[in-house]
Amino acid sequence: AIRFGAAALIFWILVVSRRLALPEGRALVGAILYGLLAVGASYAFLYWSLQHVQASLAMVVLAFVPLITYVLALAHGLETFRWRVLTGAMIGIAGILFAVGDELGNTVPVTAFLGLVAGAACLSEGAIVFKVFPKGNLVATNALALTAGSSALLGLSLISGEKWTLRTASDTVT
C-alpha cells in the first residue's frame, strides 16, 4: 500500500504540475474500478496467498493471466475465439510448468491457491476494465487508480489488524 501510495503521489504531482484534467463520468468510474481491481484486490489476494504458498506456485498461477484475460475478453464481447491465442497461452503455461514443476510442493492450502487464482483474475479483469471504459489522460488515470488501489490496501491492512511499522534492517528497506 505504501509503495502504491508513493507512486500515486508522484502521479498527482505530475497531474498538478502539468494542470492535467481528471477523468470524468464513465472514465472516472473506469479509472477507480481499474485501481480497485488491478492494484487493490489483486495485490491483496496475492499478498495473502504468498504467506502460505511458494513463490514458484504463484508464478505458475500468474502465468495464466493472459489466458484468463482472453477468456474474460471473450465473456465481455471484446474478442472472438481464436485457436492461435489459446494455443500460444497454453504453450507459455506449459513452459513455465516445465521450468518450475519440480519446485511445486504437494501440500498447497486450497484457500491460498484460490487466493492466487483470485489475484490473477483481478489483474485480468482490471485490464478488461481499462479497455472497456473510456480513457482520460493516462497520467491522471493512473493517479486515480493508484490512489484507489492503495487506499483499499491500507483499509484492508487496518481491518486485518496488520502491524504498521517501518522496517529498520537495511536488507528489508530496499
CSV table of N, CA, C and O in Angstrom, one decimal, residues 52-169:
chain,number,residue,atom,x,y,z
A,52,HIS,N,1.4,-18.2,2.4
A,52,HIS,CA,1.0,-19.6,2.6
A,52,HIS,C,1.5,-20.6,1.5
A,52,HIS,O,1.4,-21.8,1.7
A,53,VAL,N,2.0,-20.1,0.4
A,53,VAL,CA,2.5,-20.9,-0.7
A,53,VAL,C,3.9,-20.5,-1.2
A,53,VAL,O,4.3,-19.3,-0.9
A,54,GLN,N,4.5,-21.3,-2.0
A,54,GLN,CA,5.8,-21.0,-2.5
A,54,GLN,C,5.6,-20.0,-3.7
A,54,GLN,O,4.6,-20.0,-4.4
A,55,ALA,N,6.6,-19.1,-3.8
A,55,ALA,CA,6.6,-18.1,-4.9
A,55,ALA,C,6.5,-18.8,-6.3
A,55,ALA,O,5.9,-18.2,-7.2
A,56,SER,N,7.1,-20.0,-6.4
A,56,SER,CA,7.1,-20.6,-7.7
A,56,SER,C,5.6,-21.0,-8.1
A,56,SER,O,5.3,-20.9,-9.3
A,57,LEU,N,4.8,-21.4,-7.2
A,57,LEU,CA,3.4,-21.7,-7.5
A,57,LEU,C,2.7,-20.4,-7.9
A,57,LEU,O,1.9,-20.4,-8.8
A,58,ALA,N,3.0,-19.3,-7.2
A,58,ALA,CA,2.4,-18.0,-7.5
A,58,ALA,C,2.7,-17.7,-9.0
A,58,ALA,O,1.8,-17.2,-9.7
A,59,MET,N,3.9,-17.9,-9.4
A,59,MET,CA,4.3,-17.6,-10.8
A,59,MET,C,3.6,-18.4,-11.8
A,59,MET,O,3.3,-18.0,-12.9
A,60,VAL,N,3.4,-19.7,-11.4
A,60,VAL,CA,2.7,-20.6,-12.3
A,60,VAL,C,1.2,-20.1,-12.5
A,60,VAL,O,0.7,-20.0,-13.6
A,61,VAL,N,0.6,-19.7,-11.4
A,61,VAL,CA,-0.8,-19.2,-11.4
A,61,VAL,C,-0.8,-17.9,-12.2
A,61,VAL,O,-1.7,-17.7,-13.0
A,62,LEU,N,0.2,-17.0,-12.0
A,62,LEU,CA,0.2,-15.7,-12.7
A,62,LEU,C,0.4,-15.9,-14.2
A,62,LEU,O,0.1,-15.1,-15.0
A,63,ALA,N,1.0,-17.0,-14.5
A,63,ALA,CA,1.2,-17.3,-16.0
A,63,ALA,C,-0.1,-17.5,-16.7
A,63,ALA,O,-0.2,-17.4,-17.9
A,64,PHE,N,-1.1,-17.8,-15.9
A,64,PHE,CA,-2.5,-17.9,-16.5
A,64,PHE,C,-3.2,-16.6,-16.8
A,64,PHE,O,-4.2,-16.5,-17.4
A,65,VAL,N,-2.6,-15.5,-16.4
A,65,VAL,CA,-3.2,-14.1,-16.6
A,65,VAL,C,-3.5,-13.9,-18.0
A,65,VAL,O,-4.7,-13.5,-18.3
A,66,PRO,N,-2.6,-14.1,-19.0
A,66,PRO,CA,-3.0,-13.9,-20.4
A,66,PRO,C,-4.2,-14.7,-20.8
A,66,PRO,O,-5.1,-14.3,-21.5
A,67,LEU,N,-4.3,-16.0,-20.4
A,67,LEU,CA,-5.4,-16.9,-20.7
A,67,LEU,C,-6.7,-16.4,-20.0
A,67,LEU,O,-7.7,-16.3,-20.7
A,68,ILE,N,-6.6,-16.0,-18.8
A,68,ILE,CA,-7.7,-15.5,-18.0
A,68,ILE,C,-8.2,-14.2,-18.7
A,68,ILE,O,-9.5,-14.0,-18.9
A,69,THR,N,-7.3,-13.4,-19.1
A,69,THR,CA,-7.7,-12.1,-19.7
A,69,THR,C,-8.4,-12.4,-21.0
A,69,THR,O,-9.4,-11.8,-21.4
A,70,TYR,N,-7.9,-13.4,-21.8
A,70,TYR,CA,-8.5,-13.8,-23.1
A,70,TYR,C,-10.0,-14.3,-22.8
A,70,TYR,O,-10.9,-13.9,-23.5
A,71,VAL,N,-10.1,-15.1,-21.8
A,71,VAL,CA,-11.5,-15.7,-21.5
A,71,VAL,C,-12.4,-14.6,-21.1
A,71,VAL,O,-13.6,-14.5,-21.5
A,72,LEU,N,-11.9,-13.7,-20.3
A,72,LEU,CA,-12.7,-12.5,-19.8
A,72,LEU,C,-13.1,-11.6,-21.0
A,72,LEU,O,-14.2,-11.1,-21.1
A,73,ALA,N,-12.1,-11.4,-21.9
A,73,ALA,CA,-12.4,-10.6,-23.1
A,73,ALA,C,-13.4,-11.2,-23.9
A,73,ALA,O,-14.3,-10.5,-24.5
A,74,LEU,N,-13.4,-12.6,-24.0
A,74,LEU,CA,-14.5,-13.3,-24.8
A,74,LEU,C,-15.8,-13.0,-24.1
A,74,LEU,O,-16.8,-12.8,-24.7
A,75,ALA,N,-15.8,-13.2,-22.8
A,75,ALA,CA,-17.1,-13.0,-22.0
A,75,ALA,C,-17.6,-11.6,-22.1
A,75,ALA,O,-18.9,-11.4,-22.1
A,76,HIS,N,-16.8,-10.6,-22.2
A,76,HIS,CA,-17.2,-9.2,-22.4
A,76,HIS,C,-17.5,-8.8,-23.8
A,76,HIS,O,-17.9,-7.7,-24.1
A,77,GLY,N,-17.3,-9.8,-24.7
A,77,GLY,CA,-17.5,-9.5,-26.1
A,77,GLY,C,-16.5,-8.6,-26.8
A,77,GLY,O,-16.7,-8.0,-27.8
A,78,LEU,N,-15.3,-8.6,-26.2
A,78,LEU,CA,-14.2,-7.8,-26.8
A,78,LEU,C,-13.3,-8.5,-27.8
A,78,LEU,O,-12.6,-7.9,-28.5
A,79,GLU,N,-13.4,-9.8,-27.7
A,79,GLU,CA,-12.6,-10.7,-28.6
A,79,GLU,C,-13.5,-11.8,-29.2
A,79,GLU,O,-14.5,-12.1,-28.6
A,80,THR,N,-13.0,-12.3,-30.3
A,80,THR,CA,-13.6,-13.5,-30.8
A,80,THR,C,-12.7,-14.7,-30.6
A,80,THR,O,-11.5,-14.5,-30.5
A,81,PHE,N,-13.2,-15.9,-30.5
A,81,PHE,CA,-12.4,-17.0,-30.2
A,81,PHE,C,-11.4,-17.3,-31.3
A,81,PHE,O,-11.8,-17.3,-32.5
A,82,ARG,N,-10.2,-17.5,-31.0
A,82,ARG,CA,-9.1,-17.8,-31.9
A,82,ARG,C,-8.2,-18.9,-31.3
A,82,ARG,O,-7.7,-18.7,-30.2
A,83,TRP,N,-8.1,-20.0,-32.1
A,83,TRP,CA,-7.3,-21.1,-31.6
A,83,TRP,C,-5.8,-20.7,-31.4
A,83,TRP,O,-5.1,-21.1,-30.5
A,84,ARG,N,-5.3,-19.8,-32.2
A,84,ARG,CA,-3.9,-19.3,-32.1
A,84,ARG,C,-3.6,-18.7,-30.8
A,84,ARG,O,-2.6,-19.0,-30.2
A,85,VAL,N,-4.5,-17.9,-30.3
A,85,VAL,CA,-4.3,-17.2,-29.0
A,85,VAL,C,-4.4,-18.3,-27.9
A,85,VAL,O,-3.5,-18.3,-27.0
A,86,LEU,N,-5.3,-19.2,-27.9
A,86,LEU,CA,-5.4,-20.2,-26.9
A,86,LEU,C,-4.2,-21.1,-26.9
A,86,LEU,O,-3.6,-21.4,-25.9
A,87,THR,N,-3.7,-21.5,-28.1
A,87,THR,CA,-2.6,-22.3,-28.2
A,87,THR,C,-1.3,-21.6,-27.7
A,87,THR,O,-0.5,-22.2,-26.9
A,88,GLY,N,-1.1,-20.3,-28.0
A,88,GLY,CA,0.0,-19.6,-27.5
A,88,GLY,C,0.0,-19.5,-26.0
A,88,GLY,O,1.1,-19.7,-25.4
A,89,ALA,N,-1.1,-19.2,-25.4
A,89,ALA,CA,-1.2,-19.1,-24.0
A,89,ALA,C,-0.9,-20.5,-23.3
A,89,ALA,O,-0.2,-20.5,-22.3
A,90,MET,N,-1.4,-21.5,-23.9
A,90,MET,CA,-1.1,-22.9,-23.3
A,90,MET,C,0.3,-23.3,-23.4
A,90,MET,O,0.9,-23.9,-22.5
A,91,ILE,N,1.0,-22.9,-24.5
A,91,ILE,CA,2.4,-23.2,-24.7
A,91,ILE,C,3.2,-22.4,-23.6
A,91,ILE,O,4.1,-23.0,-23.0
A,92,GLY,N,2.9,-21.2,-23.4
A,92,GLY,CA,3.6,-20.4,-22.4
A,92,GLY,C,3.4,-21.0,-21.0
A,92,GLY,O,4.3,-21.1,-20.2
A,93,ILE,N,2.2,-21.4,-20.7
A,93,ILE,CA,1.9,-22.0,-19.4
A,93,ILE,C,2.7,-23.3,-19.2
A,93,ILE,O,3.3,-23.6,-18.2
A,94,ALA,N,2.7,-24.1,-20.3
A,94,ALA,CA,3.4,-25.4,-20.3
A,94,ALA,C,4.9,-25.2,-20.0
A,94,ALA,O,5.5,-25.9,-19.3
A,95,GLY,N,5.5,-24.1,-20.6
A,95,GLY,CA,6.9,-23.8,-20.4
A,95,GLY,C,7.2,-23.4,-19.0
A,95,GLY,O,8.2,-23.9,-18.4
A,96,ILE,N,6.3,-22.7,-18.4
A,96,ILE,CA,6.5,-22.3,-17.0
A,96,ILE,C,6.4,-23.5,-16.1
A,96,ILE,O,7.2,-23.7,-15.2
A,97,LEU,N,5.4,-24.3,-16.3
A,97,LEU,CA,5.2,-25.5,-15.5
A,97,LEU,C,6.4,-26.4,-15.7
A,97,LEU,O,6.9,-27.0,-14.7
A,98,PHE,N,7.0,-26.5,-16.8
A,98,PHE,CA,8.2,-27.3,-17.1
A,98,PHE,C,9.4,-26.7,-16.3
A,98,PHE,O,10.1,-27.5,-15.7
A,99,ALA,N,9.5,-25.4,-16.3
A,99,ALA,CA,10.6,-24.8,-15.6
A,99,ALA,C,10.6,-24.9,-14.1
A,99,ALA,O,11.6,-25.1,-13.4
A,100,VAL,N,9.4,-24.8,-13.5
A,100,VAL,CA,9.3,-24.8,-12.0
A,100,VAL,C,8.5,-26.0,-11.5
A,100,VAL,O,8.3,-26.1,-10.3
A,101,GLY,N,8.1,-26.9,-12.3
A,101,GLY,CA,7.3,-28.0,-11.9
A,101,GLY,C,7.9,-28.8,-10.7
A,101,GLY,O,7.2,-29.2,-9.8
A,102,ASP,N,9.2,-29.0,-10.7
A,102,ASP,CA,9.8,-29.8,-9.6
A,102,ASP,C,9.8,-29.1,-8.3
A,102,ASP,O,9.9,-29.7,-7.2
A,103,GLU,N,9.7,-27.7,-8.3
A,103,GLU,CA,9.7,-27.0,-7.1
A,103,GLU,C,8.3,-26.9,-6.4
A,103,GLU,O,8.3,-26.5,-5.3
A,104,LEU,N,7.3,-27.2,-7.1
A,104,LEU,CA,6.0,-27.1,-6.6
A,104,LEU,C,5.7,-28.2,-5.5
A,104,LEU,O,6.0,-29.4,-5.8
A,105,GLY,N,5.3,-27.8,-4.4
A,105,GLY,CA,5.1,-28.8,-3.3
A,105,GLY,C,3.8,-29.5,-3.5
A,105,GLY,O,2.9,-29.1,-4.2
A,106,ASN,N,3.6,-30.6,-2.8
A,106,ASN,CA,2.4,-31.3,-2.8
A,106,ASN,C,1.3,-30.8,-1.8
A,106,ASN,O,0.2,-31.1,-2.0
A,107,THR,N,1.8,-30.1,-0.9
A,107,THR,CA,0.8,-29.6,0.2
A,107,THR,C,0.6,-28.1,-0.1
A,107,THR,O,1.3,-27.3,0.4
A,108,VAL,N,-0.5,-27.8,-0.8
A,108,VAL,CA,-0.8,-26.4,-1.0
A,108,VAL,C,-2.2,-26.2,-0.4
A,108,VAL,O,-3.2,-26.9,-0.8
A,109,PRO,N,-2.3,-25.3,0.5
A,109,PRO,CA,-3.6,-25.0,1.1
A,109,PRO,C,-4.6,-24.5,0.0
A,109,PRO,O,-4.3,-23.6,-0.8
A,110,VAL,N,-5.8,-25.1,0.0
A,110,VAL,CA,-6.7,-24.8,-1.1
A,110,VAL,C,-7.1,-23.3,-1.1
A,110,VAL,O,-7.2,-22.6,-2.1
A,111,THR,N,-7.3,-22.7,0.1
A,111,THR,CA,-7.7,-21.3,0.2
A,111,THR,C,-6.6,-20.4,-0.4
A,111,THR,O,-6.9,-19.4,-1.0
A,112,ALA,N,-5.3,-20.7,-0.1
A,112,ALA,CA,-4.2,-19.9,-0.6
A,112,ALA,C,-4.1,-20.1,-2.1
A,112,ALA,O,-3.9,-19.1,-2.8
A,113,PHE,N,-4.4,-21.3,-2.6
A,113,PHE,CA,-4.4,-21.5,-4.1
A,113,PHE,C,-5.5,-20.6,-4.7
A,113,PHE,O,-5.3,-20.0,-5.7
A,114,LEU,N,-6.7,-20.7,-4.1
A,114,LEU,CA,-7.8,-19.9,-4.6
A,114,LEU,C,-7.5,-18.4,-4.6
A,114,LEU,O,-8.0,-17.7,-5.4
A,115,GLY,N,-6.8,-18.0,-3.5
A,115,GLY,CA,-6.4,-16.6,-3.4
A,115,GLY,C,-5.5,-16.2,-4.6
A,115,GLY,O,-5.6,-15.1,-5.1
A,116,LEU,N,-4.6,-17.1,-5.0
A,116,LEU,CA,-3.7,-16.8,-6.1
A,116,LEU,C,-4.5,-16.7,-7.4
A,116,LEU,O,-4.3,-15.8,-8.2
A,117,VAL,N,-5.5,-17.6,-7.6
A,117,VAL,CA,-6.4,-17.5,-8.8
A,117,VAL,C,-7.2,-16.3,-8.8
A,117,VAL,O,-7.3,-15.6,-9.8
A,118,ALA,N,-7.7,-15.9,-7.6
A,118,ALA,CA,-8.5,-14.6,-7.5
A,118,ALA,C,-7.6,-13.4,-7.8
A,118,ALA,O,-8.1,-12.5,-8.5
A,119,GLY,N,-6.4,-13.4,-7.3
A,119,GLY,CA,-5.5,-12.3,-7.6
A,119,GLY,C,-5.2,-12.2,-9.1
A,119,GLY,O,-5.2,-11.1,-9.7
A,120,ALA,N,-5.0,-13.4,-9.8
A,120,ALA,CA,-4.7,-13.4,-11.2
A,120,ALA,C,-6.0,-12.9,-12.0
A,120,ALA,O,-5.9,-12.2,-12.9
A,121,ALA,N,-7.2,-13.3,-11.5
A,121,ALA,CA,-8.4,-12.9,-12.2
A,121,ALA,C,-8.6,-11.4,-12.0
A,121,ALA,O,-9.1,-10.8,-12.9
A,122,CYS,N,-8.3,-10.9,-10.9
A,122,CYS,CA,-8.4,-9.4,-10.7
A,122,CYS,C,-7.5,-8.6,-11.6
A,122,CYS,O,-7.9,-7.6,-12.1
A,123,LEU,N,-6.3,-9.1,-11.7
A,123,LEU,CA,-5.4,-8.5,-12.7
A,123,LEU,C,-6.0,-8.5,-14.1
A,123,LEU,O,-5.9,-7.5,-14.8
A,124,SER,N,-6.5,-9.7,-14.5
A,124,SER,CA,-7.1,-9.8,-15.8
A,124,SER,C,-8.3,-8.9,-16.0
A,124,SER,O,-8.4,-8.2,-17.0
A,125,GLU,N,-9.2,-8.9,-15.0
A,125,GLU,CA,-10.4,-8.1,-15.1
A,125,GLU,C,-10.0,-6.6,-15.1
A,125,GLU,O,-10.7,-5.8,-15.7
A,126,GLY,N,-9.0,-6.2,-14.4
A,126,GLY,CA,-8.5,-4.9,-14.4
A,126,GLY,C,-8.1,-4.4,-15.8
A,126,GLY,O,-8.4,-3.3,-16.2
A,127,ALA,N,-7.4,-5.3,-16.5
A,127,ALA,CA,-7.0,-5.0,-17.9
A,127,ALA,C,-8.3,-4.8,-18.8
A,127,ALA,O,-8.3,-3.9,-19.6
A,128,ILE,N,-9.3,-5.7,-18.5
A,128,ILE,CA,-10.5,-5.6,-19.3
A,128,ILE,C,-11.2,-4.2,-19.0
A,128,ILE,O,-11.7,-3.5,-19.9
A,129,VAL,N,-11.3,-3.9,-17.7
A,129,VAL,CA,-12.0,-2.6,-17.3
A,129,VAL,C,-11.3,-1.5,-18.0
A,129,VAL,O,-11.9,-0.5,-18.5
A,130,PHE,N,-9.9,-1.5,-18.0
A,130,PHE,CA,-9.2,-0.4,-18.6
A,130,PHE,C,-9.5,-0.3,-20.1
A,130,PHE,O,-9.6,0.8,-20.6
A,131,LYS,N,-9.8,-1.4,-20.7
A,131,LYS,CA,-10.1,-1.3,-22.2
A,131,LYS,C,-11.5,-0.9,-22.4
A,131,LYS,O,-11.8,-0.2,-23.4
A,132,VAL,N,-12.4,-1.4,-21.5
A,132,VAL,CA,-13.9,-1.2,-21.8
A,132,VAL,C,-14.3,0.3,-21.5
A,132,VAL,O,-15.1,0.8,-22.2
A,133,PHE,N,-13.8,0.9,-20.5
A,133,PHE,CA,-14.2,2.2,-20.1
A,133,PHE,C,-13.4,3.3,-20.9
A,133,PHE,O,-12.3,3.0,-21.3
A,134,PRO,N,-14.1,4.4,-21.2
A,134,PRO,CA,-13.4,5.5,-21.9
A,134,PRO,C,-12.1,5.9,-21.1
A,134,PRO,O,-12.1,5.8,-19.9
A,135,LYS,N,-11.2,6.4,-21.8
A,135,LYS,CA,-9.9,6.9,-21.1
A,135,LYS,C,-9.8,8.4,-21.1
A,135,LYS,O,-10.1,9.1,-22.0
A,136,GLY,N,-9.3,8.8,-20.0
A,136,GLY,CA,-8.9,10.2,-19.9
A,136,GLY,C,-7.4,10.3,-20.0
A,136,GLY,O,-6.8,9.3,-20.6
A,137,ASN,N,-6.8,11.3,-19.6
A,137,ASN,CA,-5.3,11.4,-19.6
A,137,ASN,C,-4.7,10.2,-18.8
A,137,ASN,O,-5.2,10.0,-17.7
A,138,LEU,N,-3.7,9.5,-19.3
A,138,LEU,CA,-3.2,8.4,-18.7
A,138,LEU,C,-2.5,8.7,-17.4
A,138,LEU,O,-2.5,7.9,-16.4
A,139,VAL,N,-1.9,9.8,-17.3
A,139,VAL,CA,-1.2,10.2,-16.0
A,139,VAL,C,-2.3,10.4,-14.9
A,139,VAL,O,-2.2,9.9,-13.8
A,140,ALA,N,-3.3,11.1,-15.3
A,140,ALA,CA,-4.4,11.4,-14.3
A,140,ALA,C,-5.2,10.1,-14.0
A,140,ALA,O,-5.5,9.8,-12.8
A,141,THR,N,-5.3,9.2,-15.0
A,141,THR,CA,-6.0,7.9,-14.8
A,141,THR,C,-5.2,7.1,-13.8
A,141,THR,O,-5.7,6.5,-12.8
A,142,ASN,N,-3.9,7.1,-14.0
A,142,ASN,CA,-3.0,6.3,-13.0
A,142,ASN,C,-3.0,6.9,-11.7
A,142,ASN,O,-2.9,6.2,-10.7
A,143,ALA,N,-3.0,8.2,-11.6
A,143,ALA,CA,-3.1,8.9,-10.2
A,143,ALA,C,-4.3,8.4,-9.5
A,143,ALA,O,-4.3,8.0,-8.3
A,144,LEU,N,-5.5,8.4,-10.2
A,144,LEU,CA,-6.7,8.0,-9.5
A,144,LEU,C,-6.7,6.5,-9.2
A,144,LEU,O,-7.1,6.1,-8.1
A,145,ALA,N,-6.2,5.7,-10.2
A,145,ALA,CA,-6.2,4.2,-10.0
A,145,ALA,C,-5.3,3.8,-8.8
A,145,ALA,O,-5.7,3.0,-8.0
A,146,LEU,N,-4.1,4.4,-8.8
A,146,LEU,CA,-3.2,4.1,-7.7
A,146,LEU,C,-3.7,4.6,-6.3
A,146,LEU,O,-3.5,3.9,-5.3
A,147,THR,N,-4.4,5.7,-6.3
A,147,THR,CA,-4.9,6.2,-5.1
A,147,THR,C,-6.1,5.3,-4.6
A,147,THR,O,-6.1,4.9,-3.4
A,148,ALA,N,-6.9,4.9,-5.5
A,148,ALA,CA,-8.0,3.9,-5.1
A,148,ALA,C,-7.4,2.6,-4.7
A,148,ALA,O,-7.9,2.1,-3.6
A,149,GLY,N,-6.5,2.1,-5.4
A,149,GLY,CA,-5.9,0.8,-5.0
A,149,GLY,C,-5.2,0.8,-3.7
A,149,GLY,O,-5.3,-0.1,-2.9
A,150,SER,N,-4.3,1.8,-3.5
A,150,SER,CA,-3.5,1.9,-2.3
A,150,SER,C,-4.4,2.2,-1.1
A,150,SER,O,-4.2,1.7,0.0
A,151,SER,N,-5.5,3.0,-1.3
A,151,SER,CA,-6.4,3.3,-0.2
A,151,SER,C,-7.2,2.0,0.2
A,151,SER,O,-7.3,1.7,1.4
A,152,ALA,N,-7.5,1.2,-0.8
A,152,ALA,CA,-8.2,-0.1,-0.5
A,152,ALA,C,-7.2,-1.0,0.3
A,152,ALA,O,-7.6,-1.7,1.3
A,153,LEU,N,-6.0,-1.1,-0.1
A,153,LEU,CA,-5.0,-1.9,0.5
A,153,LEU,C,-4.7,-1.4,2.0
A,153,LEU,O,-4.6,-2.2,2.9
A,154,LEU,N,-4.6,-0.1,2.2
A,154,LEU,CA,-4.5,0.5,3.5
A,154,LEU,C,-5.7,0.1,4.4
A,154,LEU,O,-5.5,-0.3,5.6
A,155,GLY,N,-6.9,0.2,3.8
A,155,GLY,CA,-8.1,-0.1,4.6
A,155,GLY,C,-8.1,-1.6,5.0
A,155,GLY,O,-8.4,-2.0,6.1
A,156,LEU,N,-7.7,-2.5,4.0
A,156,LEU,CA,-7.7,-3.9,4.3
A,156,LEU,C,-6.6,-4.2,5.4
A,156,LEU,O,-6.8,-5.1,6.2
A,157,SER,N,-5.5,-3.5,5.3
A,157,SER,CA,-4.4,-3.7,6.3
A,157,SER,C,-4.9,-3.3,7.7
A,157,SER,O,-4.7,-4.0,8.7
A,158,LEU,N,-5.6,-2.2,7.7
A,158,LEU,CA,-6.2,-1.7,9.0
A,158,LEU,C,-7.2,-2.7,9.6
A,158,LEU,O,-7.1,-3.1,10.7
A,159,ILE,N,-8.1,-3.1,8.7
A,159,ILE,CA,-9.2,-4.1,9.1
A,159,ILE,C,-8.6,-5.4,9.6
A,159,ILE,O,-9.1,-6.0,10.6
A,160,SER,N,-7.6,-5.9,8.9
A,160,SER,CA,-7.0,-7.2,9.3
A,160,SER,C,-6.1,-7.1,10.5
A,160,SER,O,-5.7,-8.1,11.0
A,161,GLY,N,-5.8,-5.9,11.0
A,161,GLY,CA,-5.0,-5.8,12.2
A,161,GLY,C,-3.6,-5.9,12.0
A,161,GLY,O,-2.8,-6.2,12.9
A,162,GLU,N,-3.1,-5.7,10.8
A,162,GLU,CA,-1.7,-5.8,10.4
A,162,GLU,C,-1.0,-4.8,11.2
A,162,GLU,O,-1.4,-3.6,11.3
A,163,LYS,N,0.2,-5.1,11.7
A,163,LYS,CA,1.0,-4.2,12.5
A,163,LYS,C,1.7,-3.3,11.5
A,163,LYS,O,2.4,-3.7,10.6
A,164,TRP,N,1.6,-2.0,11.8
A,164,TRP,CA,2.2,-1.0,10.9
A,164,TRP,C,3.5,-0.5,11.5
A,164,TRP,O,3.5,0.2,12.5
A,165,THR,N,4.6,-0.9,11.0
A,165,THR,CA,6.0,-0.5,11.4
A,165,THR,C,6.8,-0.2,10.2
A,165,THR,O,6.7,-0.8,9.2
A,166,LEU,N,7.8,0.7,10.4
A,166,LEU,CA,8.8,1.0,9.4
A,166,LEU,C,9.9,0.0,9.6
A,166,LEU,O,10.3,-0.3,10.7
A,167,ARG,N,10.4,-0.6,8.5
A,167,ARG,CA,11.5,-1.5,8.5
A,167,ARG,C,12.8,-0.8,8.9
A,167,ARG,O,13.0,0.3,8.4
A,168,THR,N,13.6,-1.4,9.7
A,168,THR,CA,14.9,-0.7,10.0
A,168,THR,C,16.1,-1.5,9.5
A,168,THR,O,17.1,-0.9,9.4
A,169,ALA,N,16.0,-2.7,9.3
A,169,ALA,CA,17.1,-3.5,8.8
A,169,ALA,C,17.4,-3.1,7.4
A,169,ALA,O,16.5,-3.0,6.6
